[in-house]
Short mmCIF file of C-alpha atoms and ligand atoms in Angstrom, two decimals:
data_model
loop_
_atom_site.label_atom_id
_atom_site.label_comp_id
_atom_site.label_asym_id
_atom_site.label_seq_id
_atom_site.Cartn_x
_atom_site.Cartn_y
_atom_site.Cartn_z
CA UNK X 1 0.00 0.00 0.00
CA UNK X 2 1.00 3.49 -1.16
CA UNK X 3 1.25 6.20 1.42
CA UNK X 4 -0.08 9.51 2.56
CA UNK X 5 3.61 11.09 1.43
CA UNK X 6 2.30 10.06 -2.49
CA UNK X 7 0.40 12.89 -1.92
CA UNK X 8 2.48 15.76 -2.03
CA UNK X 9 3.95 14.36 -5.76
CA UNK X 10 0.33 13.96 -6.82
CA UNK X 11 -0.56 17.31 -6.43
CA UNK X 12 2.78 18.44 -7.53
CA UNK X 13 1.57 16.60 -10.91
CA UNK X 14 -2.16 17.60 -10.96
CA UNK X 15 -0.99 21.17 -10.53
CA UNK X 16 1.65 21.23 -13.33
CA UNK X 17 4.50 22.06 -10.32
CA UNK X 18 8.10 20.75 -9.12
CA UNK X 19 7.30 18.81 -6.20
CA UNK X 20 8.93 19.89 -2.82
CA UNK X 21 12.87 19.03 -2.64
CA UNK X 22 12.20 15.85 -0.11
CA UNK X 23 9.11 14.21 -1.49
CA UNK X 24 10.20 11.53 -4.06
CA UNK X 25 8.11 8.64 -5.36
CA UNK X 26 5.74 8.93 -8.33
CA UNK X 27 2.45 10.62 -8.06
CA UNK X 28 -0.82 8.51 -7.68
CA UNK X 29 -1.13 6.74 -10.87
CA UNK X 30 -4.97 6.94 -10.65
CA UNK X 31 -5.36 10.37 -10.14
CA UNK X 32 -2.84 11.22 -12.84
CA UNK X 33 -4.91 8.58 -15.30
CA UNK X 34 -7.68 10.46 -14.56
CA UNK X 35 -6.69 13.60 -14.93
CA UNK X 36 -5.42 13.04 -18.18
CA UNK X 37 -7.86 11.88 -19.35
CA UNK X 38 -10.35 15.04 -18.24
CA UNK X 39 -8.14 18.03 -18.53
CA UNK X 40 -7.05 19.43 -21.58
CA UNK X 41 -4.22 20.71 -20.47
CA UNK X 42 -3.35 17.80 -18.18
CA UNK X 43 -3.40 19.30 -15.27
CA UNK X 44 -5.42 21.91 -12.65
CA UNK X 45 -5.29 25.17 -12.38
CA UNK X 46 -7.02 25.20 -9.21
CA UNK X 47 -6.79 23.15 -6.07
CA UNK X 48 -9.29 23.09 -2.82
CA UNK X 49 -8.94 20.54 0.12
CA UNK X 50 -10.92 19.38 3.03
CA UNK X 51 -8.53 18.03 5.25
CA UNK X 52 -10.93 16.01 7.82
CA UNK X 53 -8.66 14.84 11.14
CA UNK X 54 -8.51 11.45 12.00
CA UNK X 55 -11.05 9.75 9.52
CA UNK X 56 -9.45 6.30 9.10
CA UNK X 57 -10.51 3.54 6.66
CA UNK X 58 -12.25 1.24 9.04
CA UNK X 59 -14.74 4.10 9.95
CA UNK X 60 -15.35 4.82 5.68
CA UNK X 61 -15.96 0.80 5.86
CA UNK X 62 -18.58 0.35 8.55
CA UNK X 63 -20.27 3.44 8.07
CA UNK X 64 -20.17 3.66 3.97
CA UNK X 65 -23.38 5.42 3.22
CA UNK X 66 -22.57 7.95 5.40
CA UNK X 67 -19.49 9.13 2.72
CA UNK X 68 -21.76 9.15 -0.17
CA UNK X 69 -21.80 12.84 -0.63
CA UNK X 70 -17.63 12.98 -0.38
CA UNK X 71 -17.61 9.80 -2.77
CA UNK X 72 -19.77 11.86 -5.00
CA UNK X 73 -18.04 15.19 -5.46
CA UNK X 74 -14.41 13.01 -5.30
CA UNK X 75 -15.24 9.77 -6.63
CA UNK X 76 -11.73 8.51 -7.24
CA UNK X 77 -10.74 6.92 -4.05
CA UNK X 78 -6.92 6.38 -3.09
CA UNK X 79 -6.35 3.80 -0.34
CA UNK X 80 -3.34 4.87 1.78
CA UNK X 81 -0.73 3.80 4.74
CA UNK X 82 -0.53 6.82 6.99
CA UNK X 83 3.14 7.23 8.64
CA UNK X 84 4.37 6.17 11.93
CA UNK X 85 3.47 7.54 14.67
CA UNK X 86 0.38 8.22 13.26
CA UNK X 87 -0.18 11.35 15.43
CA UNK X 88 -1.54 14.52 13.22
CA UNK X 89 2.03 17.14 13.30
CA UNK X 90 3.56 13.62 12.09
CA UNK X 91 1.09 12.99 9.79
CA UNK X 92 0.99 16.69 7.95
CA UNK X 93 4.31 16.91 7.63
CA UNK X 94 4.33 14.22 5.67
CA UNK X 95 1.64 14.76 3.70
CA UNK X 96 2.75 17.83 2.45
CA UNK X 97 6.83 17.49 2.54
CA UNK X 98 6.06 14.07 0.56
CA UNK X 99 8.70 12.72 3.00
CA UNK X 100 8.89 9.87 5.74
CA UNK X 101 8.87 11.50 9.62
CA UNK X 102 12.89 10.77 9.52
CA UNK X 103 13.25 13.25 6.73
CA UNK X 104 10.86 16.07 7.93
CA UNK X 105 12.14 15.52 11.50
CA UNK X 106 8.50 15.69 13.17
CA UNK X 107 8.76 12.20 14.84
CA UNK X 108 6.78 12.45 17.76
CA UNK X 109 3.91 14.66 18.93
CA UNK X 110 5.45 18.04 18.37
CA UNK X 111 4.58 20.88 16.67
CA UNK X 112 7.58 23.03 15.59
CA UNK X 113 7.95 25.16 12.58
CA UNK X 114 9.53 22.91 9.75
CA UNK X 115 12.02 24.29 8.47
CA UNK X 116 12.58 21.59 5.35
CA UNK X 117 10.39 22.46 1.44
CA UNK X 118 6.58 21.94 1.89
CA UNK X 119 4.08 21.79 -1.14
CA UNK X 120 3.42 25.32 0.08
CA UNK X 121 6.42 26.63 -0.52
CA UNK X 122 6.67 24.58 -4.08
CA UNK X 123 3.24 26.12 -4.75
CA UNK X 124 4.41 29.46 -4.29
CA UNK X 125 7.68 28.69 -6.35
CA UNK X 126 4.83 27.68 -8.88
CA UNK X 127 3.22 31.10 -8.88
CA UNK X 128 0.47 29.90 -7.03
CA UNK X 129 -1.60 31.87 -5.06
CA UNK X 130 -2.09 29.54 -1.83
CA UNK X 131 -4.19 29.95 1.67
CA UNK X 132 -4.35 27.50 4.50
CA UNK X 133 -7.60 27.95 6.56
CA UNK X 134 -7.40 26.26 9.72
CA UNK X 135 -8.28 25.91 13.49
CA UNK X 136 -6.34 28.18 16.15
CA UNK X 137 -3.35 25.94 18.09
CA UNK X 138 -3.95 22.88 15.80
CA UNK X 139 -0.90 21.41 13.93
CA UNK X 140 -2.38 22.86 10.39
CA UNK X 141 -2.00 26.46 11.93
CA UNK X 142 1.63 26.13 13.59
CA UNK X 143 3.73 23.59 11.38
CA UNK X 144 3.64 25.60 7.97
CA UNK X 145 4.05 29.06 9.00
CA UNK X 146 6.31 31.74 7.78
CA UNK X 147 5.49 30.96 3.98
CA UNK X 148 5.06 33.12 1.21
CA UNK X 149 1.13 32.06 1.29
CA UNK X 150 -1.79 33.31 3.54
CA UNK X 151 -2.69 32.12 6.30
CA UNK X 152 -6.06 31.93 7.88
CA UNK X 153 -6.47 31.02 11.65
CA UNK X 154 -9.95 30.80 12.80
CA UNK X 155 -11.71 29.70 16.05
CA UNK X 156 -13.69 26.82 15.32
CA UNK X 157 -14.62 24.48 12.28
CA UNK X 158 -17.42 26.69 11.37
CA UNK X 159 -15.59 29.82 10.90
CA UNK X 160 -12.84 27.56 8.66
CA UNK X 161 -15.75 26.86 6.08
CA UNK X 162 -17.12 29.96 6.28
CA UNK X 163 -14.02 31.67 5.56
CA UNK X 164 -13.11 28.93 2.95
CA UNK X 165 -16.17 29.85 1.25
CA UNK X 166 -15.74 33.58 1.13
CA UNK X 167 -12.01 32.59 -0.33
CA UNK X 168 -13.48 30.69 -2.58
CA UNK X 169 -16.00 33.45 -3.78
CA UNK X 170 -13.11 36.16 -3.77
CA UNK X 171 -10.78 34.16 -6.63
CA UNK X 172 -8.38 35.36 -4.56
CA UNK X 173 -6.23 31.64 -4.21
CA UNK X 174 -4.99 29.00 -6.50
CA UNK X 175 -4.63 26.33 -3.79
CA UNK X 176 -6.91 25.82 -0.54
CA UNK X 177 -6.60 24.04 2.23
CA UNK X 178 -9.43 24.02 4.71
CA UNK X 179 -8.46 22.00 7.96
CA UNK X 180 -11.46 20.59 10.48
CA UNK X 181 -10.82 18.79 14.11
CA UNK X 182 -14.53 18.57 15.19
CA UNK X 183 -14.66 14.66 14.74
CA UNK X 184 -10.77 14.44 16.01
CA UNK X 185 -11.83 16.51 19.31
CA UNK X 186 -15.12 14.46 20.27
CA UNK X 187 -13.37 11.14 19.32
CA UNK X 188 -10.54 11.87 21.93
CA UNK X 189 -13.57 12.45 24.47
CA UNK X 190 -15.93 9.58 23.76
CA UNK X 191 -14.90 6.71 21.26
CA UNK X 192 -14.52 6.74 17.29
CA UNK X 193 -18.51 5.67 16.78
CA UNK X 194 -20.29 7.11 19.54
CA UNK X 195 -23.60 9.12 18.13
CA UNK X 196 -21.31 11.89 19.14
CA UNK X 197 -18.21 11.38 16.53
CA UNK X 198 -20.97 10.11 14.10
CA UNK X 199 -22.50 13.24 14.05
CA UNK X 200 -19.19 14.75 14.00
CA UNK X 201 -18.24 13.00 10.70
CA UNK X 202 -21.47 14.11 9.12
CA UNK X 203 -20.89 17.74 9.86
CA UNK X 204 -18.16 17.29 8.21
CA UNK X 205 -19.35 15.35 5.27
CA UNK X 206 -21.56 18.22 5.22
CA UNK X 207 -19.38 20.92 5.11
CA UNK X 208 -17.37 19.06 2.40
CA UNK X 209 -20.23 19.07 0.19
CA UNK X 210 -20.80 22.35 0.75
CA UNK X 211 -17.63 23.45 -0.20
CA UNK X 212 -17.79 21.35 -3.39
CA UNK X 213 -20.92 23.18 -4.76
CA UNK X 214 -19.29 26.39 -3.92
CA UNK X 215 -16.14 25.43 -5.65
CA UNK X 216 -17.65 23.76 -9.29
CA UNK X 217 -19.68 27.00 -8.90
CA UNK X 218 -16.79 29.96 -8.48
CA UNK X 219 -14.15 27.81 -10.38
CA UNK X 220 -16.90 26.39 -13.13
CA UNK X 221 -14.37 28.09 -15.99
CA UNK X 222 -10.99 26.62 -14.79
CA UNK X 223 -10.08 23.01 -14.96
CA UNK X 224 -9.96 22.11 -11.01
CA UNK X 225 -8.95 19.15 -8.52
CA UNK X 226 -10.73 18.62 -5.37
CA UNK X 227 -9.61 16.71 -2.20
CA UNK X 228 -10.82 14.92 0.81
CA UNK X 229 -8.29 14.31 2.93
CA UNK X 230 -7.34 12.75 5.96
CA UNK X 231 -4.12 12.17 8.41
CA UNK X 232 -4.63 9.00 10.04
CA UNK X 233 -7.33 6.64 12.23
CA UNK X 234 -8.47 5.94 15.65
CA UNK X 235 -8.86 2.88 17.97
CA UNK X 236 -9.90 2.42 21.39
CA UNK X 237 -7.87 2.99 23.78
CA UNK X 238 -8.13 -0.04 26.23
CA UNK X 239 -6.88 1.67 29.13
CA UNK X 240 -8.86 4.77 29.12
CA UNK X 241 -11.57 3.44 27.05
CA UNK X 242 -11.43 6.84 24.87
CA UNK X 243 -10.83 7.41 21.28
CA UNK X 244 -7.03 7.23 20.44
CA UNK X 245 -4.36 7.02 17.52
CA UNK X 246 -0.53 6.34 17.32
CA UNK X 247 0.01 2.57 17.44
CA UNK X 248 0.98 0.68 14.60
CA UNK X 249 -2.26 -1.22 13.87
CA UNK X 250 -5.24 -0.96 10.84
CA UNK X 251 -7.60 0.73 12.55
CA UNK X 252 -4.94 3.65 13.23
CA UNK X 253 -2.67 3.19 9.92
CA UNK X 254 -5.10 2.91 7.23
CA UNK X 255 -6.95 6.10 5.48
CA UNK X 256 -8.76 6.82 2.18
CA UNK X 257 -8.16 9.89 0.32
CA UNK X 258 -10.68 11.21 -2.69
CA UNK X 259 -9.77 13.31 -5.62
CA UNK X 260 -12.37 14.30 -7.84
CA UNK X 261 -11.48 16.36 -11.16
CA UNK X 262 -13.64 19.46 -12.71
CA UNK X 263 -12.91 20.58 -16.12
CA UNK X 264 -13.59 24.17 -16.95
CA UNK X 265 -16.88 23.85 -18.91
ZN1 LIG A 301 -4.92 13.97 13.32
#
């Protein structure tokens, strides 16, 4: 199984851009099929991600039809190995340095600045215009700073979407990335399928949806590529009985990721 640093190279490719210096590895070789397939010019323009924390593969297997509106607006689905530990600084860093937790140096849950090449910064080499909408003190909001992108720190999930949306609506970005904890958070508190985290996940199923519309809406004349992603799983924690995640096991290690492709029309 591939892993979550293929990512980094894949959107590298979709967006026509030199991936960053440590990420090596070819890029998906569905997504690339695809998008060859659907954009003229090969590859996208425009770029928006959900990044979802903590929605493994075992929770897209038991609770399917709950996915069907991210399945929908990103129906090309990309099973991948997350990194070890799977703990979300970890897990970001390699997602978007395309590199192994040796490489980027975040081994362990810690959140310093990185100071290796990040998509971000190959984005902006690119001459892309590139915004990263996320939650106040989470890892989105403190690993990637002091780029030459924008940065937008909100409160809460809502205010992410919301802002997302009015980014969207300004044409103001290339490349989005919209980062949610809600079903991370209530996980940690309860367990990864209480009614609580269910409801959780379809908030921000939701919200991913919504964002879709908006973007085949504002972006309905460029060729674009949108993303669900995710970092890693969760387990139960057989000592505390909570929601957890950084052991070496399925539940934990194993995510989907779904790319779906708009050509201008
Ligand atoms: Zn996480």
């Amino acid at each position: 199984m591939r892993s979550i640093t293929s990512i980094s190279p894949t959107i590298s490719a979709l967006m026509g851009i030199e991936p960053p210096a440590l990420a090596h590895g070819p890029p998906l070789s569905d997504v690339m099929r695809a998008a060859r397939r659907v954009f003229a010019s090969k590859t996208a323009e425009k770029c928006l991600i959900y990044a979802a924390d903590a929605i493994g593969s075992s929770l897209f297997n038991r609770h399917n039809s709950t996915f069907s509106q991210v399945t929908r607006n990103a129906p090309i689905r990309v099973q991948l190995s997350s990194v070890f530990p799977p703990k979300t600084p970890v897990c970001f860093a390699s997602i978007f340095t395309g590199a192994q937790p040796k490489a980027h140096g975040i081994r362990k849950y810690e959140r310093p600045v990185l100071a290796c090449d990040t998509l971000f910064d190959a984005l902006a080499r690119g001459g892309k215009k590139v915004a990263i909408v996320a939650v106040e003190d989470c890892s989105m909001s403190i690993i990637f700073r002091g780029r030459k992108i924008d940065y937008f720190i909100e409160p809460h999930d809502d205010e992410v979407i919301e802002r997302a949306v009015r980014l969207l609506a300004s044409g103001s970005h290339d490349f989005i990335v919209a980062y949610n904890q809600g079903y991370d958070d209530v996980m940690h508190k309860t367990v990864p399928e209480s009614p609580l985290s269910l409801r959780a996940l379809r908030n921000h199923v939701r919200d991913f949806n919504r964002l879709a519309i908006e973007m085949k809406e504002v972006w309905s004349d460029k060729d674009a590529a949108l993303m669900w992603m995710t970092d890693h799983g969760a387990h139960i924690d057989p000592v505390t009985g909570k929601g957890t995640h950084g052991e070496r096991i399925p539940e934990d290690m194993e995510v989907n990721e779904f790319f779906g492709l708009y050509p201008r029309t």
